Each structure stands twice: as C-alpha cells, then as structure tokens.
Amino acid sequence: MTAALTPIKTLPACDSASLQQIIATATTPLVFQQQCLHWPLVQAGLNSAAAAADYLRQFYQGEPVNACLVPAGHQGRVFYNEDCTGFNFQAGKVDFNQFLDRLLAQAADDTSTWYMGSTDIQRWFNGLAKENSIVLPGITPLTSLWIGNQSRIAAHYDFPHNLACNVVGSRTFTLFPPEQIANLYPGPMEFAPGGQDISMVDFEQPDLQQFPRFTQALAAAQTATLAPGDVLFIPSMWWHHVKALTPFNALLSHWWRDTPAYLGRPNNALLMSILSLRSLPKAQRQAWKAIFEHYIFDHDEVSQQHIPDAAQAMLAKPISELQARQLRADLLNKLKR
C-alpha cells in the first residue's frame, strides 16, 4: 500500500537550534535523517537487540509497566474485538525486565505481539533522557518510550506536536492531514485501544466496500520508513498509522503543545459540543457554527476594538491564567445545574 504514497519530506540531521526553527513553522510532516544516530540507545540497538535491552534495564526504576499481548492470528494489529465491546489483546502490568525477557526469547515462528505503549521515561526510566532526548529551548516535552516486536497501531491523531525518534529497529509511518478524518472512518469515541479515536480501516487489507472513501485518504497520505536514528516530526492533529517491522523495536516520542496547559484540552470542548449542540435542529446548529467561527476559528481576523479593553474579559487574546481559572470555575458550576 505505501509504495504508491507520497514520501514525507526528508531533511539531513541538524543542530537543535536549526531543528527547532524548522519545526516552529512546519505544518506538514518532516523526517530528519539520522538526527539521533549518536544516542547511546541507538548505538546499542545497532549492536544487537539484547544490547539495547541491557542499556534500558539500567534506568528502570522498578515500577511495573503497562504492556499487552496480541495473540497470534491478528498479524500484530492492536485493535478491538469483533463486536467492538472490548479489545483483541490481553493487557496488564508487568515487570519491565520480564517484559524484555519474553520479547527477546520469542521464537521466530511465534506471530504473537508483545507491546509496551507510551511510558513516561521520567517516571519509569529516570536518567535515560540525559543522553537520549532532543532538547528544545523553552519547551518541556512529555517524553515516552514505546517497545515491542512487529505490531500495527491503527491510525489516530494527537493534540500535541510530536518528535518521534526511532531508536531501535524500523517502523513505517503513514500520515494523513486532519481534514481526512471522514475518509479514515474513526471508531467509537468512548474507548479505544490507546485511549484515542482510531481509524477502523485495516491498512493491510482495506475493505473498500465497507470503507470506500479510504481511497481518498490514501491520495492525501504521506509515508516514511524510519531507520535507527531517524526522527519524524508529526504536526498536531495529523493522523498517523504506525507499523513496526522488526522483532525488537523502540521509539521515543516527544510531545508538546503550543499553548499553556491552563487553557485545557480542546477535546473537552468537543465533548461539550456533542452534549449540547449535536442534537439541535440543523438551523440552530448552523447558527452556532457561525458563532463558533466568529469567536473561535476566525478570531485572528476579528477585531475587538469596539469593546473597551477593560471590558473584553474572556475576549482578550490570549486569555490570562486567572481568566482561564475563572472560566473553568464558571463552567463547573453551570455543569452542576
């Protein structure tokens, strides 16, 4: 499938200041080739999977990690069960050393998938970031480790930007711009394998009778296969499908947002809109659409000069932390009614 897709633009490795300057204005994915090739974890992985595992063990703090087992027969696809009432994997907490032992000992003919998803390295692997992370001045990212064998993670989006560092093994990323959401057929919102809405399309065997618009998504897709040391910039809200290709692979993700955390998660606004707007008659929804466009989506072009500065309150751009706290308190009180 990926052979006919548009390749993601690839740039050579650069210093941190140049990288930060490039991604500050980037609105599409970028690959920085061999950007983190010099990291000790990458070098250990180039030696062997066991060497990479041993390197990671020295930073493990002893707290069990969350991991899952996808039984053979699912071709590594981390997904729902057949009727979407649960998932196709067994999940639980396990000692990290035991997880690595099982992963390294897996027989070549065993097609089951072991997978440890997003795991905060500051909490579980304190000290790993010192020589194995990207430093961006003024940005404090959430840095997470992902480890497994061959796996397929359904297309999903994240609100934060992401610098995904492929440290061991290789992975193929397939990315879609945010406006392709309808053509990717997102599944249930209440729960998902990784906690984020996912595409219901099986990228290995897409059912084009059930998902005919997926061909339109593919026309807009971009793809790249990352070698050890490559770094992928995933802009906020871009959908991404991830296929791990090797028996042992590891990824370090760096997530950050452009706005202060006190402004809250945009997903909360979506849930509120589902609650209060979605069931309105169409004419009323269109009226609210105009209001949202005025106050939210087109606010850069909307002047508030006709309102005295002292009276703008929540219309100020951006609102202060104090105003955000007052607004949140007001919302909480109204939701109790």
mmCIF file of C-alpha atoms in Angstrom:
data_model
loop_
_atom_site.group_PDB
_atom_site.id
_atom_site.type_symbol
_atom_site.label_atom_id
_atom_site.label_comp_id
_atom_site.label_asym_id
_atom_site.label_seq_id
_atom_site.Cartn_x
_atom_site.Cartn_y
_atom_site.Cartn_z
ATOM 1 C CA MET A 1 0.000 0.000 0.000
ATOM 2 C CA THR A 2 2.690 2.503 0.990
ATOM 3 C CA ALA A 3 4.699 2.040 -2.217
ATOM 4 C CA ALA A 4 2.433 4.400 -4.167
ATOM 5 C CA LEU A 5 2.066 7.022 -1.423
ATOM 6 C CA THR A 6 3.788 10.396 -1.299
ATOM 7 C CA PRO A 7 7.084 10.222 0.624
ATOM 8 C CA ILE A 8 7.433 12.506 3.636
ATOM 9 C CA LYS A 9 9.953 15.273 3.012
ATOM 10 C CA THR A 10 13.355 14.243 4.359
ATOM 11 C CA LEU A 11 15.988 16.642 5.698
ATOM 12 C CA PRO A 12 19.536 15.962 6.880
ATOM 13 C CA ALA A 13 20.392 15.989 10.575
ATOM 14 C CA CYS A 14 20.955 19.451 12.026
ATOM 15 C CA ASP A 15 21.701 21.140 15.336
ATOM 16 C CA SER A 16 18.911 21.608 17.878
ATOM 17 C CA ALA A 17 18.518 25.332 17.188
ATOM 18 C CA SER A 18 18.053 24.734 13.457
ATOM 19 C CA LEU A 19 15.665 21.852 14.087
ATOM 20 C CA GLN A 20 13.548 23.985 16.391
ATOM 21 C CA GLN A 21 13.471 26.820 13.865
ATOM 22 C CA ILE A 22 12.346 24.462 11.103
ATOM 23 C CA ILE A 23 9.533 22.778 13.035
ATOM 24 C CA ALA A 24 8.303 26.086 14.523
ATOM 25 C CA THR A 25 6.746 26.972 11.161
ATOM 26 C CA ALA A 26 6.228 23.466 9.713
ATOM 27 C CA THR A 27 2.632 22.454 9.015
ATOM 28 C CA THR A 28 3.382 19.115 7.355
ATOM 29 C CA PRO A 29 5.429 16.089 8.493
ATOM 30 C CA LEU A 30 9.214 16.085 8.189
ATOM 31 C CA VAL A 31 11.861 13.383 8.597
ATOM 32 C CA PHE A 32 15.260 14.388 9.993
ATOM 33 C CA GLN A 33 17.548 11.624 8.812
ATOM 34 C CA GLN A 34 19.949 10.182 11.434
ATOM 35 C CA GLN A 35 19.147 13.069 13.785
ATOM 36 C CA CYS A 36 19.632 10.904 16.903
ATOM 37 C CA LEU A 37 22.039 8.325 15.476
ATOM 38 C CA HIS A 38 24.678 9.288 18.059
ATOM 39 C CA TRP A 39 22.487 8.457 21.079
ATOM 40 C CA PRO A 40 23.812 5.606 23.248
ATOM 41 C CA LEU A 41 20.483 3.749 22.983
ATOM 42 C CA VAL A 42 20.581 3.887 19.180
ATOM 43 C CA GLN A 43 24.175 2.686 19.114
ATOM 44 C CA ALA A 44 23.348 -0.169 21.488
ATOM 45 C CA GLY A 45 20.468 -1.218 19.243
ATOM 46 C CA LEU A 46 22.729 -1.226 16.183
ATOM 47 C CA ASN A 47 24.897 -3.704 18.083
ATOM 48 C CA SER A 48 22.006 -6.042 18.999
ATOM 49 C CA ALA A 49 18.515 -6.160 20.467
ATOM 50 C CA ALA A 50 19.964 -7.645 23.648
ATOM 51 C CA ALA A 51 22.421 -4.753 23.959
ATOM 52 C CA ALA A 52 19.580 -2.239 23.601
ATOM 53 C CA ALA A 53 17.571 -4.111 26.233
ATOM 54 C CA ASP A 54 20.520 -4.184 28.629
ATOM 55 C CA TYR A 55 21.078 -0.469 28.124
ATOM 56 C CA LEU A 56 17.452 0.245 29.043
ATOM 57 C CA ARG A 57 17.470 -2.044 32.075
ATOM 58 C CA GLN A 58 19.962 0.153 33.920
ATOM 59 C CA PHE A 59 17.445 3.044 34.005
ATOM 60 C CA TYR A 60 14.405 1.010 35.067
ATOM 61 C CA GLN A 61 13.026 2.228 38.405
ATOM 62 C CA GLY A 62 11.226 -0.995 39.344
ATOM 63 C CA GLU A 63 7.617 0.122 38.940
ATOM 64 C CA PRO A 64 5.625 -2.320 36.733
ATOM 65 C CA VAL A 65 4.876 -1.089 33.218
ATOM 66 C CA ASN A 66 1.659 -1.405 31.239
ATOM 67 C CA ALA A 67 2.003 -3.916 28.413
ATOM 68 C CA CYS A 68 -0.218 -6.045 26.204
ATOM 69 C CA LEU A 69 -0.140 -9.334 24.325
ATOM 70 C CA VAL A 70 -1.884 -9.631 20.954
ATOM 71 C CA PRO A 71 -2.383 -13.364 20.234
ATOM 72 C CA ALA A 72 -1.138 -14.919 17.021
ATOM 73 C CA GLY A 73 -3.573 -14.585 14.141
ATOM 74 C CA HIS A 74 -4.068 -10.823 14.368
ATOM 75 C CA GLN A 75 -0.870 -10.004 12.431
ATOM 76 C CA GLY A 76 0.224 -7.597 15.133
ATOM 77 C CA ARG A 77 -2.845 -5.394 14.832
ATOM 78 C CA VAL A 78 -3.650 -3.759 18.178
ATOM 79 C CA PHE A 79 -7.408 -3.327 17.789
ATOM 80 C CA TYR A 80 -10.937 -4.063 19.003
ATOM 81 C CA ASN A 81 -12.551 -7.458 19.289
ATOM 82 C CA GLU A 82 -15.054 -8.439 16.608
ATOM 83 C CA ASP A 83 -18.091 -6.575 18.028
ATOM 84 C CA CYS A 84 -16.143 -3.617 19.495
ATOM 85 C CA THR A 85 -17.165 -4.473 23.051
ATOM 86 C CA GLY A 86 -13.533 -4.876 24.064
ATOM 87 C CA PHE A 87 -10.084 -5.344 22.585
ATOM 88 C CA ASN A 88 -8.235 -8.146 20.805
ATOM 89 C CA PHE A 89 -5.368 -8.166 23.316
ATOM 90 C CA GLN A 90 -4.659 -9.006 26.940
ATOM 91 C CA ALA A 91 -3.303 -6.066 28.935
ATOM 92 C CA GLY A 92 -1.834 -5.718 32.376
ATOM 93 C CA LYS A 93 1.114 -4.609 34.475
ATOM 94 C CA VAL A 94 4.391 -6.470 34.272
ATOM 95 C CA ASP A 95 7.948 -6.072 35.480
ATOM 96 C CA PHE A 96 9.895 -4.400 32.676
ATOM 97 C CA ASN A 97 12.755 -6.900 32.890
ATOM 98 C CA GLN A 98 10.313 -9.768 32.473
ATOM 99 C CA PHE A 99 8.714 -7.997 29.527
ATOM 100 C CA LEU A 100 12.125 -7.659 27.839
ATOM 101 C CA ASP A 101 12.974 -11.294 28.579
ATOM 102 C CA ARG A 102 9.764 -12.502 26.931
ATOM 103 C CA LEU A 103 10.308 -10.235 23.949
ATOM 104 C CA LEU A 104 13.899 -11.366 23.395
ATOM 105 C CA ALA A 105 13.059 -15.044 23.883
ATOM 106 C CA GLN A 106 10.164 -15.121 21.422
ATOM 107 C CA ALA A 107 10.611 -17.767 18.753
ATOM 108 C CA ALA A 108 10.856 -16.682 15.134
ATOM 109 C CA ASP A 109 7.705 -18.638 14.211
ATOM 110 C CA ASP A 110 5.645 -17.076 17.041
ATOM 111 C CA THR A 111 3.455 -14.357 15.489
ATOM 112 C CA SER A 112 2.020 -13.054 18.747
ATOM 113 C CA THR A 113 2.783 -9.424 19.563
ATOM 114 C CA TRP A 114 4.261 -8.023 22.763
ATOM 115 C CA TYR A 115 3.761 -4.293 23.073
ATOM 116 C CA MET A 116 4.559 -1.658 25.697
ATOM 117 C CA GLY A 117 2.827 1.592 24.765
ATOM 118 C CA SER A 118 3.535 5.155 25.827
ATOM 119 C CA THR A 119 5.589 5.005 29.050
ATOM 120 C CA ASP A 120 6.861 8.241 30.636
ATOM 121 C CA ILE A 121 10.639 7.913 30.874
ATOM 122 C CA GLN A 122 10.966 10.439 33.700
ATOM 123 C CA ARG A 123 8.847 8.194 35.901
ATOM 124 C CA TRP A 124 9.874 4.705 34.776
ATOM 125 C CA PHE A 125 13.372 5.294 33.327
ATOM 126 C CA ASN A 126 14.833 8.188 35.242
ATOM 127 C CA GLY A 127 18.162 9.280 33.731
ATOM 128 C CA LEU A 128 17.512 7.862 30.255
ATOM 129 C CA ALA A 129 16.729 11.312 28.872
ATOM 130 C CA LYS A 130 20.138 12.749 29.778
ATOM 131 C CA GLU A 131 21.797 11.381 26.645
ATOM 132 C CA ASN A 132 18.758 10.138 24.736
ATOM 133 C CA SER A 133 16.379 13.025 24.113
ATOM 134 C CA ILE A 134 16.020 16.118 21.966
ATOM 135 C CA VAL A 135 16.450 19.399 23.831
ATOM 136 C CA LEU A 136 14.367 22.301 22.527
ATOM 137 C CA PRO A 137 14.905 25.577 24.434
ATOM 138 C CA GLY A 138 11.712 26.852 26.037
ATOM 139 C CA ILE A 139 9.897 23.540 25.529
ATOM 140 C CA THR A 140 9.425 20.852 28.173
ATOM 141 C CA PRO A 141 8.027 17.859 26.310
ATOM 142 C CA LEU A 142 6.452 14.711 27.680
ATOM 143 C CA THR A 143 8.925 12.049 26.574
ATOM 144 C CA SER A 144 7.656 8.484 26.310
ATOM 145 C CA LEU A 145 9.127 5.110 25.394
ATOM 146 C CA TRP A 146 7.423 2.521 23.171
ATOM 147 C CA ILE A 147 8.793 -1.031 22.774
ATOM 148 C CA GLY A 148 7.605 -4.193 21.051
ATOM 149 C CA ASN A 149 8.051 -6.600 18.199
ATOM 150 C CA GLN A 150 6.128 -6.496 14.917
ATOM 151 C CA SER A 151 2.963 -4.501 15.539
ATOM 152 C CA ARG A 152 0.385 -2.362 13.764
ATOM 153 C CA ILE A 153 -1.062 0.658 15.541
ATOM 154 C CA ALA A 154 -4.253 1.975 13.939
ATOM 155 C CA ALA A 155 -4.281 5.495 12.521
ATOM 156 C CA HIS A 156 -5.075 8.070 15.204
ATOM 157 C CA TYR A 157 -4.327 11.705 15.974
ATOM 158 C CA ASP A 158 -2.798 13.510 18.949
ATOM 159 C CA PHE A 159 -3.343 17.100 20.007
ATOM 160 C CA PRO A 160 0.333 17.819 20.830
ATOM 161 C CA HIS A 161 3.124 18.075 18.293
ATOM 162 C CA ASN A 162 5.451 15.070 18.317
ATOM 163 C CA LEU A 163 9.095 14.445 17.546
ATOM 164 C CA ALA A 164 9.137 10.661 17.201
ATOM 165 C CA CYS A 165 12.665 9.277 17.475
ATOM 166 C CA ASN A 166 13.144 5.808 16.024
ATOM 167 C CA VAL A 167 15.851 4.431 18.310
ATOM 168 C CA VAL A 168 15.847 0.649 17.682
ATOM 169 C CA GLY A 169 14.594 -1.316 14.680
ATOM 170 C CA SER A 170 12.486 0.198 11.924
ATOM 171 C CA ARG A 171 8.929 1.491 11.582
ATOM 172 C CA THR A 172 6.749 2.689 8.736
ATOM 173 C CA PHE A 173 4.616 5.738 9.457
ATOM 174 C CA THR A 174 1.667 6.639 7.240
ATOM 175 C CA LEU A 175 0.291 10.109 7.919
ATOM 176 C CA PHE A 176 -2.880 11.937 6.876
ATOM 177 C CA PRO A 177 -3.808 15.622 7.232
ATOM 178 C CA PRO A 178 -6.557 16.390 9.773
ATOM 179 C CA GLU A 179 -9.216 17.069 7.133
ATOM 180 C CA GLN A 180 -9.121 13.390 6.103
ATOM 181 C CA ILE A 181 -10.994 12.330 9.252
ATOM 182 C CA ALA A 182 -14.201 11.290 7.457
ATOM 183 C CA ASN A 183 -12.235 9.237 4.909
ATOM 184 C CA LEU A 184 -10.498 7.325 7.721
ATOM 185 C CA TYR A 185 -13.742 6.150 9.362
ATOM 186 C CA PRO A 186 -12.976 6.784 13.052
ATOM 187 C CA GLY A 187 -14.415 4.301 15.524
ATOM 188 C CA PRO A 188 -16.059 4.622 18.947
ATOM 189 C CA MET A 189 -15.203 7.720 20.973
ATOM 190 C CA GLU A 190 -15.932 6.251 24.399
ATOM 191 C CA PHE A 191 -12.970 3.867 24.402
ATOM 192 C CA ALA A 192 -10.117 2.912 22.104
ATOM 193 C CA PRO A 193 -7.056 0.635 22.334
ATOM 194 C CA GLY A 194 -4.731 3.545 23.131
ATOM 195 C CA GLY A 195 -7.332 5.912 24.557
ATOM 196 C CA GLN A 196 -7.547 7.978 21.352
ATOM 197 C CA ASP A 197 -10.067 7.667 18.499
ATOM 198 C CA ILE A 198 -8.720 5.337 15.812
ATOM 199 C CA SER A 199 -9.433 4.516 12.183
ATOM 200 C CA MET A 200 -11.461 1.336 11.724
ATOM 201 C CA VAL A 201 -9.748 0.552 8.404
ATOM 202 C CA ASP A 202 -7.326 -2.369 8.307
ATOM 203 C CA PHE A 203 -4.436 -0.854 6.354
ATOM 204 C CA GLU A 204 -3.081 -4.281 5.415
ATOM 205 C CA GLN A 205 -6.378 -5.433 3.901
ATOM 206 C CA PRO A 206 -8.662 -2.400 3.461
ATOM 207 C CA ASP A 207 -12.269 -3.342 2.772
ATOM 208 C CA LEU A 208 -13.147 -0.750 0.137
ATOM 209 C CA GLN A 209 -16.771 -1.862 0.013
ATOM 210 C CA GLN A 210 -17.196 -1.019 3.680
ATOM 211 C CA PHE A 211 -14.780 1.949 3.604
ATOM 212 C CA PRO A 212 -14.952 3.322 0.031
ATOM 213 C CA ARG A 213 -13.677 6.819 0.896
ATOM 214 C CA PHE A 214 -10.417 5.374 2.212
ATOM 215 C CA THR A 215 -9.023 5.686 -1.316
ATOM 216 C CA GLN A 216 -9.400 9.470 -0.969
ATOM 217 C CA ALA A 217 -7.449 9.362 2.289
ATOM 218 C CA LEU A 218 -4.664 7.414 0.580
ATOM 219 C CA ALA A 219 -4.457 10.064 -2.131
ATOM 220 C CA ALA A 220 -3.614 12.605 0.585
ATOM 221 C CA ALA A 221 -1.326 10.327 2.614
ATOM 222 C CA GLN A 222 2.403 10.676 3.206
ATOM 223 C CA THR A 223 4.705 7.878 4.333
ATOM 224 C CA ALA A 224 8.212 7.138 5.539
ATOM 225 C CA THR A 225 10.076 4.111 6.854
ATOM 226 C CA LEU A 226 12.385 5.188 9.658
ATOM 227 C CA ALA A 227 15.798 3.620 10.176
ATOM 228 C CA PRO A 228 17.529 3.691 13.567
ATOM 229 C CA GLY A 229 18.401 7.289 14.402
ATOM 230 C CA ASP A 230 15.744 8.893 12.185
ATOM 231 C CA VAL A 231 13.365 11.441 13.701
ATOM 232 C CA LEU A 232 9.843 12.195 12.431
ATOM 233 C CA PHE A 233 8.061 15.468 13.156
ATOM 234 C CA ILE A 234 4.303 14.843 13.391
ATOM 235 C CA PRO A 235 2.346 18.126 13.468
ATOM 236 C CA SER A 236 -0.547 18.484 15.871
ATOM 237 C CA MET A 237 -3.732 16.656 14.811
ATOM 238 C CA TRP A 238 -2.192 14.712 11.915
ATOM 239 C CA TRP A 239 -3.464 11.136 11.770
ATOM 240 C CA HIS A 240 -0.697 8.528 11.840
ATOM 241 C CA HIS A 241 -0.628 4.758 11.364
ATOM 242 C CA VAL A 242 2.480 3.024 12.724
ATOM 243 C CA LYS A 243 3.789 -0.363 11.610
ATOM 244 C CA ALA A 244 6.786 -1.791 13.494
ATOM 245 C CA LEU A 245 8.773 -4.053 11.198
ATOM 246 C CA THR A 246 11.429 -5.764 13.316
ATOM 247 C CA PRO A 247 11.444 -8.388 16.109
ATOM 248 C CA PHE A 248 12.668 -5.763 18.592
ATOM 249 C CA ASN A 249 11.982 -2.068 18.153
ATOM 250 C CA ALA A 250 11.847 1.021 20.330
ATOM 251 C CA LEU A 251 10.636 4.579 19.827
ATOM 252 C CA LEU A 252 10.981 7.729 21.938
ATOM 253 C CA SER A 253 8.249 10.324 21.440
ATOM 254 C CA HIS A 254 8.464 13.980 22.498
ATOM 255 C CA TRP A 255 5.030 15.623 22.879
ATOM 256 C CA TRP A 256 4.390 19.311 23.483
ATOM 257 C CA ARG A 257 1.687 21.904 22.850
ATOM 258 C CA ASP A 258 1.851 25.497 21.612
ATOM 259 C CA THR A 259 -0.415 26.906 24.324
ATOM 260 C CA PRO A 260 -0.184 26.829 28.129
ATOM 261 C CA ALA A 261 -1.667 23.794 29.858
ATOM 262 C CA TYR A 262 -4.003 26.047 31.870
ATOM 263 C CA LEU A 263 -6.040 26.587 28.710
ATOM 264 C CA GLY A 264 -7.193 22.969 28.915
ATOM 265 C CA ARG A 265 -7.643 20.197 26.359
ATOM 266 C CA PRO A 266 -9.536 21.003 23.144
ATOM 267 C CA ASN A 267 -11.111 17.552 23.289
ATOM 268 C CA ASN A 268 -13.129 18.734 26.284
ATOM 269 C CA ALA A 269 -14.739 21.372 24.065
ATOM 270 C CA LEU A 270 -15.634 18.667 21.539
ATOM 271 C CA LEU A 271 -17.315 16.559 24.235
ATOM 272 C CA MET A 272 -19.252 19.594 25.476
ATOM 273 C CA SER A 273 -20.381 20.307 21.922
ATOM 274 C CA ILE A 274 -21.577 16.728 21.468
ATOM 275 C CA LEU A 275 -23.560 17.110 24.672
ATOM 276 C CA SER A 276 -25.122 20.493 23.971
ATOM 277 C CA LEU A 277 -25.051 21.170 20.204
ATOM 278 C CA ARG A 278 -25.096 17.981 18.181
ATOM 279 C CA SER A 279 -28.775 17.143 18.767
ATOM 280 C CA LEU A 280 -30.073 20.632 17.937
ATOM 281 C CA PRO A 281 -32.108 21.158 14.751
ATOM 282 C CA LYS A 282 -29.916 21.847 11.743
ATOM 283 C CA ALA A 283 -30.847 25.534 11.536
ATOM 284 C CA GLN A 284 -29.762 26.047 15.139
ATOM 285 C CA ARG A 285 -26.536 24.099 14.562
ATOM 286 C CA GLN A 286 -25.757 26.353 11.614
ATOM 287 C CA ALA A 287 -26.364 29.405 13.804
ATOM 288 C CA TRP A 288 -23.938 28.076 16.405
ATOM 289 C CA LYS A 289 -21.471 27.259 13.636
ATOM 290 C CA ALA A 290 -21.435 30.958 12.716
ATOM 291 C CA ILE A 291 -20.884 31.902 16.353
ATOM 292 C CA PHE A 292 -18.005 29.418 16.706
ATOM 293 C CA GLU A 293 -16.429 30.719 13.502
ATOM 294 C CA HIS A 294 -16.654 34.284 14.806
ATOM 295 C CA TYR A 295 -15.309 33.685 18.307
ATOM 296 C CA ILE A 296 -13.077 30.635 17.807
ATOM 297 C CA PHE A 297 -11.993 29.621 14.329
ATOM 298 C CA ASP A 298 -11.734 33.043 12.648
ATOM 299 C CA HIS A 299 -10.780 35.101 15.691
ATOM 300 C CA ASP A 300 -7.448 36.166 14.147
ATOM 301 C CA GLU A 301 -9.369 38.306 11.648
ATOM 302 C CA VAL A 302 -11.966 39.571 14.152
ATOM 303 C CA SER A 303 -11.251 42.903 15.832
ATOM 304 C CA GLN A 304 -12.484 43.608 19.365
ATOM 305 C CA GLN A 305 -11.586 47.301 19.228
ATOM 306 C CA HIS A 306 -15.250 48.266 19.561
ATOM 307 C CA ILE A 307 -15.138 46.903 23.138
ATOM 308 C CA PRO A 308 -13.126 48.825 25.779
ATOM 309 C CA ASP A 309 -10.035 46.906 26.883
ATOM 310 C CA ALA A 310 -11.225 46.689 30.491
ATOM 311 C CA ALA A 311 -14.492 45.070 29.366
ATOM 312 C CA GLN A 312 -13.067 42.435 26.990
ATOM 313 C CA ALA A 313 -12.512 39.831 29.743
ATOM 314 C CA MET A 314 -12.590 36.384 28.068
ATOM 315 C CA LEU A 315 -12.480 38.001 24.630
ATOM 316 C CA ALA A 316 -8.880 39.064 25.235
ATOM 317 C CA LYS A 317 -6.390 37.136 23.121
ATOM 318 C CA PRO A 318 -4.954 35.100 24.705
ATOM 319 C CA ILE A 319 -6.789 34.916 27.986
ATOM 320 C CA SER A 320 -4.686 35.011 31.143
ATOM 321 C CA GLU A 321 -4.272 32.125 33.565
ATOM 322 C CA LEU A 322 -6.519 33.924 36.057
ATOM 323 C CA GLN A 323 -9.225 34.368 33.413
ATOM 324 C CA ALA A 324 -8.854 30.695 32.450
ATOM 325 C CA ARG A 325 -9.336 29.593 36.062
ATOM 326 C CA GLN A 326 -12.394 31.840 36.434
ATOM 327 C CA LEU A 327 -13.872 30.480 33.208
ATOM 328 C CA ARG A 328 -13.241 26.881 34.288
ATOM 329 C CA ALA A 329 -14.894 27.522 37.671
ATOM 330 C CA ASP A 330 -17.892 29.101 35.951
ATOM 331 C CA LEU A 331 -18.225 26.100 33.622
ATOM 332 C CA LEU A 332 -18.041 23.646 36.514
ATOM 333 C CA ASN A 333 -20.809 25.490 38.356
ATOM 334 C CA LYS A 334 -23.023 25.522 35.276
ATOM 335 C CA LEU A 335 -22.454 21.827 34.619
ATOM 336 C CA LYS A 336 -23.783 21.029 38.089
ATOM 337 C CA ARG A 337 -27.172 22.540 37.303
#
